[in-house]
Short mmCIF file of C-alpha atoms in Angstrom, two decimals:
data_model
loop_
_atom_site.label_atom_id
_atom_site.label_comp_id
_atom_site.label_asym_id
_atom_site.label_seq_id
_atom_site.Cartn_x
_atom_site.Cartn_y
_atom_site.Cartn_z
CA UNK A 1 -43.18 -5.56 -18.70
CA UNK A 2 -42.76 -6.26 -15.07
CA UNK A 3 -40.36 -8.97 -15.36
CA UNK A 4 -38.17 -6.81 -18.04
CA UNK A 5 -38.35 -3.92 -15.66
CA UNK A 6 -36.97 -6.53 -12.51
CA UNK A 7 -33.72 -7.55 -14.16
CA UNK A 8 -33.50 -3.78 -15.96
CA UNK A 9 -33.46 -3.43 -12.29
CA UNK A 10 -30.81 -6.31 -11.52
CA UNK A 11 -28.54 -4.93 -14.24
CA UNK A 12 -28.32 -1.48 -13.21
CA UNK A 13 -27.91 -1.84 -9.79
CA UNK A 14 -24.60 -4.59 -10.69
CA UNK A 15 -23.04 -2.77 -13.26
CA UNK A 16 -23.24 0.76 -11.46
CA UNK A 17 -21.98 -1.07 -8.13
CA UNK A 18 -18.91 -2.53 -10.10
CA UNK A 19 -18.20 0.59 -11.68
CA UNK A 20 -18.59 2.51 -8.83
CA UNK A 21 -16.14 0.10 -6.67
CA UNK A 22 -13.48 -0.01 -9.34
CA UNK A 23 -13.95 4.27 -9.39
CA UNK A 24 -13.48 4.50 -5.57
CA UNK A 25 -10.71 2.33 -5.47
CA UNK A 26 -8.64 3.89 -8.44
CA UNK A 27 -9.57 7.15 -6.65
CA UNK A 28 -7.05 6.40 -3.86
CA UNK A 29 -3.97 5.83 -6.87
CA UNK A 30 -4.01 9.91 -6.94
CA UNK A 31 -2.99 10.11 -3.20
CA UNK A 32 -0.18 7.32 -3.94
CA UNK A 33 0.94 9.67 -6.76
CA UNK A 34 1.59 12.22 -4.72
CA UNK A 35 3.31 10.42 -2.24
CA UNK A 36 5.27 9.03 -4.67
CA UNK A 37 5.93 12.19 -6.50
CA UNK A 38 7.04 13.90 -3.48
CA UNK A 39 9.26 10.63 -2.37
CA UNK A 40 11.13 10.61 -5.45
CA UNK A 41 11.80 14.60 -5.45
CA UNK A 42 12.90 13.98 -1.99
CA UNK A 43 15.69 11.38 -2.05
CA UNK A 44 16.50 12.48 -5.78
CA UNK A 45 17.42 16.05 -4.28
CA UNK A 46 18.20 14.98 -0.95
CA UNK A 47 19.71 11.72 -1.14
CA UNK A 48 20.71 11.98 -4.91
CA UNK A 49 18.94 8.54 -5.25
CA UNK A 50 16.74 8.02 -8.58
CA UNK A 51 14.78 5.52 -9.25
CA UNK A 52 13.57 4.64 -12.55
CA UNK A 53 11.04 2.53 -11.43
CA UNK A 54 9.21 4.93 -8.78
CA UNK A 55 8.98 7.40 -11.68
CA UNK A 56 7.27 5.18 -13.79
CA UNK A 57 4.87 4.15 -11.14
CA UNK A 58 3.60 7.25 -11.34
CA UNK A 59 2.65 7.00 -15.39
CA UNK A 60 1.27 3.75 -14.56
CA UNK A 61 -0.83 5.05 -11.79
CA UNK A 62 -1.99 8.21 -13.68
CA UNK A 63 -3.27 5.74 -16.24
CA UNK A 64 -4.70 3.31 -14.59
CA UNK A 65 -6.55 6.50 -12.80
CA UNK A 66 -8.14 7.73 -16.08
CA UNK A 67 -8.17 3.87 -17.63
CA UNK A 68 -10.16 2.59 -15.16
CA UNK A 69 -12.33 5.70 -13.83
CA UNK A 70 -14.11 6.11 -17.40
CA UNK A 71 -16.75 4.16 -16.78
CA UNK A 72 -17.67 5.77 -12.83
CA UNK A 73 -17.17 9.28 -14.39
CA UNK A 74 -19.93 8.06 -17.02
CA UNK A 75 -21.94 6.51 -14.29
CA UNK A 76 -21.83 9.84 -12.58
CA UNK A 77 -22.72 11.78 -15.86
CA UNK A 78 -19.52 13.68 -15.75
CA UNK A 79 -18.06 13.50 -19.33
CA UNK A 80 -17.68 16.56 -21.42
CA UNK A 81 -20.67 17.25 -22.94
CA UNK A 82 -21.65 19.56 -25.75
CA UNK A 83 -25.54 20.65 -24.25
CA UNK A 84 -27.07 22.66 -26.75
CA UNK A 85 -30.03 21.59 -27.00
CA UNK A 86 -30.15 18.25 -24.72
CA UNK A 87 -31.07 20.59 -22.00
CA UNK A 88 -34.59 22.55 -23.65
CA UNK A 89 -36.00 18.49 -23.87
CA UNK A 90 -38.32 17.17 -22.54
CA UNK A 91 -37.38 13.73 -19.99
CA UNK A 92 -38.79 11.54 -22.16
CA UNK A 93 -36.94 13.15 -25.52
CA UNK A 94 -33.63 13.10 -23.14
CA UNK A 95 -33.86 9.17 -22.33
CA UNK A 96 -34.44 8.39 -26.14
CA UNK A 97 -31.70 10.51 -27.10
CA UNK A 98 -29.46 9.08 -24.87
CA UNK A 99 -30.55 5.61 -25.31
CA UNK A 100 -29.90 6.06 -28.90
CA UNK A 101 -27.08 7.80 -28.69
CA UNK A 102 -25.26 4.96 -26.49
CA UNK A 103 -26.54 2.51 -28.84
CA UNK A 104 -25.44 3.89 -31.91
CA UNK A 105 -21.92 5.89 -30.59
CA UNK A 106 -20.69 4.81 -26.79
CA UNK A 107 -21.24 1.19 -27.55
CA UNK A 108 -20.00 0.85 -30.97
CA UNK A 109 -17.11 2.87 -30.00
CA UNK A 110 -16.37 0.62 -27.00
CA UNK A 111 -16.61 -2.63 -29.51
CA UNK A 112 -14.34 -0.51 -31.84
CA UNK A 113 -11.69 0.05 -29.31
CA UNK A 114 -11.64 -3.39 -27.81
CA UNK A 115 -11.27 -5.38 -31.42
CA UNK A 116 -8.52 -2.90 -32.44
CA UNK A 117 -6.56 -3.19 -29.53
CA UNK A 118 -6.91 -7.03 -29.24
CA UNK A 119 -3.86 -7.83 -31.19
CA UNK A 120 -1.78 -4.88 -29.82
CA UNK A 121 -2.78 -6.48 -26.18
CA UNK A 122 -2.29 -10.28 -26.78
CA UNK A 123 1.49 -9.46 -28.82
CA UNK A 124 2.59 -7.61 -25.20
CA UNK A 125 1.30 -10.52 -23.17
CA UNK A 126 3.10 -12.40 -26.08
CA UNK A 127 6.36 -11.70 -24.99
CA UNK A 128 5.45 -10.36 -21.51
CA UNK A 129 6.44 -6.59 -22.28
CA UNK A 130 8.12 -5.11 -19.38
CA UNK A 131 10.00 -1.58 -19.27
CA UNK A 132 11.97 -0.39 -21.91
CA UNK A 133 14.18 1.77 -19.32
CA UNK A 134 17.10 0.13 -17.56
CA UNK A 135 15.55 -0.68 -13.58
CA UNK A 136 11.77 0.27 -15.00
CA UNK A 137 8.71 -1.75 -14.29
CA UNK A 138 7.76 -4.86 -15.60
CA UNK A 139 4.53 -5.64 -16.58
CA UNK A 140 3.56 -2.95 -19.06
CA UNK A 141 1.23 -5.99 -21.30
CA UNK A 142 -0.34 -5.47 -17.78
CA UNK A 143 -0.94 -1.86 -18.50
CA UNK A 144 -1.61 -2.44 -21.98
CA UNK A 145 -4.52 -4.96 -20.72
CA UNK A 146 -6.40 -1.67 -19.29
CA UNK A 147 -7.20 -0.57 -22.50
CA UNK A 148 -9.71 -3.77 -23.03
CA UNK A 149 -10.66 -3.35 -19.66
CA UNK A 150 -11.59 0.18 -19.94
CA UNK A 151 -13.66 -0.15 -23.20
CA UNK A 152 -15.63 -3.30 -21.54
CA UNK A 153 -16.27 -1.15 -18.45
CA UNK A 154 -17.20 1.57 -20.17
CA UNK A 155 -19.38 -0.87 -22.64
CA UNK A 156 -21.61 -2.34 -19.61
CA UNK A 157 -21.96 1.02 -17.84
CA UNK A 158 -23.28 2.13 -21.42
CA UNK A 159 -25.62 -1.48 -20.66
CA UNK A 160 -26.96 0.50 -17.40
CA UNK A 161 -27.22 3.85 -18.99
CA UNK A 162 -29.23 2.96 -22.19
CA UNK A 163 -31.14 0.98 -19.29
CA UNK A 164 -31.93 3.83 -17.57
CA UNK A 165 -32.25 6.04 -20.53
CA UNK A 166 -34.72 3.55 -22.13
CA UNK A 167 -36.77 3.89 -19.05
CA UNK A 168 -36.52 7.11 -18.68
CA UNK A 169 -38.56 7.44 -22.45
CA UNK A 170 -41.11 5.28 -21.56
CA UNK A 171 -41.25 7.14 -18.20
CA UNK A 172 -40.66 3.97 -16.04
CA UNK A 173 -38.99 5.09 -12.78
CA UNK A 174 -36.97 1.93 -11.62
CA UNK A 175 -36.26 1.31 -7.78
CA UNK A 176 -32.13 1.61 -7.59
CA UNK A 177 -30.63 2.49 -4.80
CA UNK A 178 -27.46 3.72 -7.02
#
């Protein structure tokens, strides 16, 4: 039990340090969309400059924001959730409910989204999608690529969560520092 509580530990502590680097990092994209934003109101109204490009910077951004931030928000338990009765349990009824539940929904889900989307990936890497718009960005297979990135971060924080949740029901309190 000691040994499978040690790299519980291990895995936890990695996959919530990953998440939470990648979810810091993205969290500075929303300060580059509004410097963006205001840049091209600026020399569009100004200047009368567009630039097809800058504006889709910002879709990319606000993507990549919410694409890649999934998995911190779950880390930091900050999801939408319906609590109707999660709540009234009791600690250990909580961690099997959410062990369970990421078992049985989060990670399916994530294995769902990652099959589907493998062929709609690989065809834009295929023929290296880029911008559809005259002057627009390239690399939108790039983009696309979050999509499998998202659902794999999203599947190992649901790794450290049924972690935790499992020792939460057998009311083992593991040593992380995160």
């Amino acid at each position: 039990m000691n040994s499978f509580v040690t790299i519980g530990q291990c895995a936890i502590t990695l996959i919530d340090t990953l998440n939470e680097r990648i979810g810091r990092g993205v969290s500075w994209l929303t300060l580059a969309i509004v410097l963006v934003t205001v840049a091209v109101v600026i020399f569009r109204y100004c200047f009368n400059l567009g630039s097809i490009a800058a504006q889709e910077s910002i879709s990319y951004m606000h993507a990549l924001i919410f694409m890649l931030g999934a998995a911190y928000t779950l880390k930091h338990n900050a999801h939408v959730r319906v609590d109707i009765f999660h709540h009234r349990f009791s600690k250990t009824t909580q961690g099997w409910v959410d062990f369970l539940g990421t078992l049985l929904l989060l990670m399916p889900v994530c294995l769902f989204i990652i099959i589907s989307s493998w062929g709609y990936v690989s065809d834009s890497w295929g023929i290296q999608e880029s911008s559809r718009n005259s002057g627009g960005l390239p690399g939108v297979y790039l983009l696309k690529s979050t999509i499998i990135i998202m659902a794999g971060l999203l599947f190992l924080q649901g790794i450290s969560l049924a972690i935790k949740s499992l020792f939460s029901a057998l009311g083992i309190t593991p040593n992380t520092e995160s």
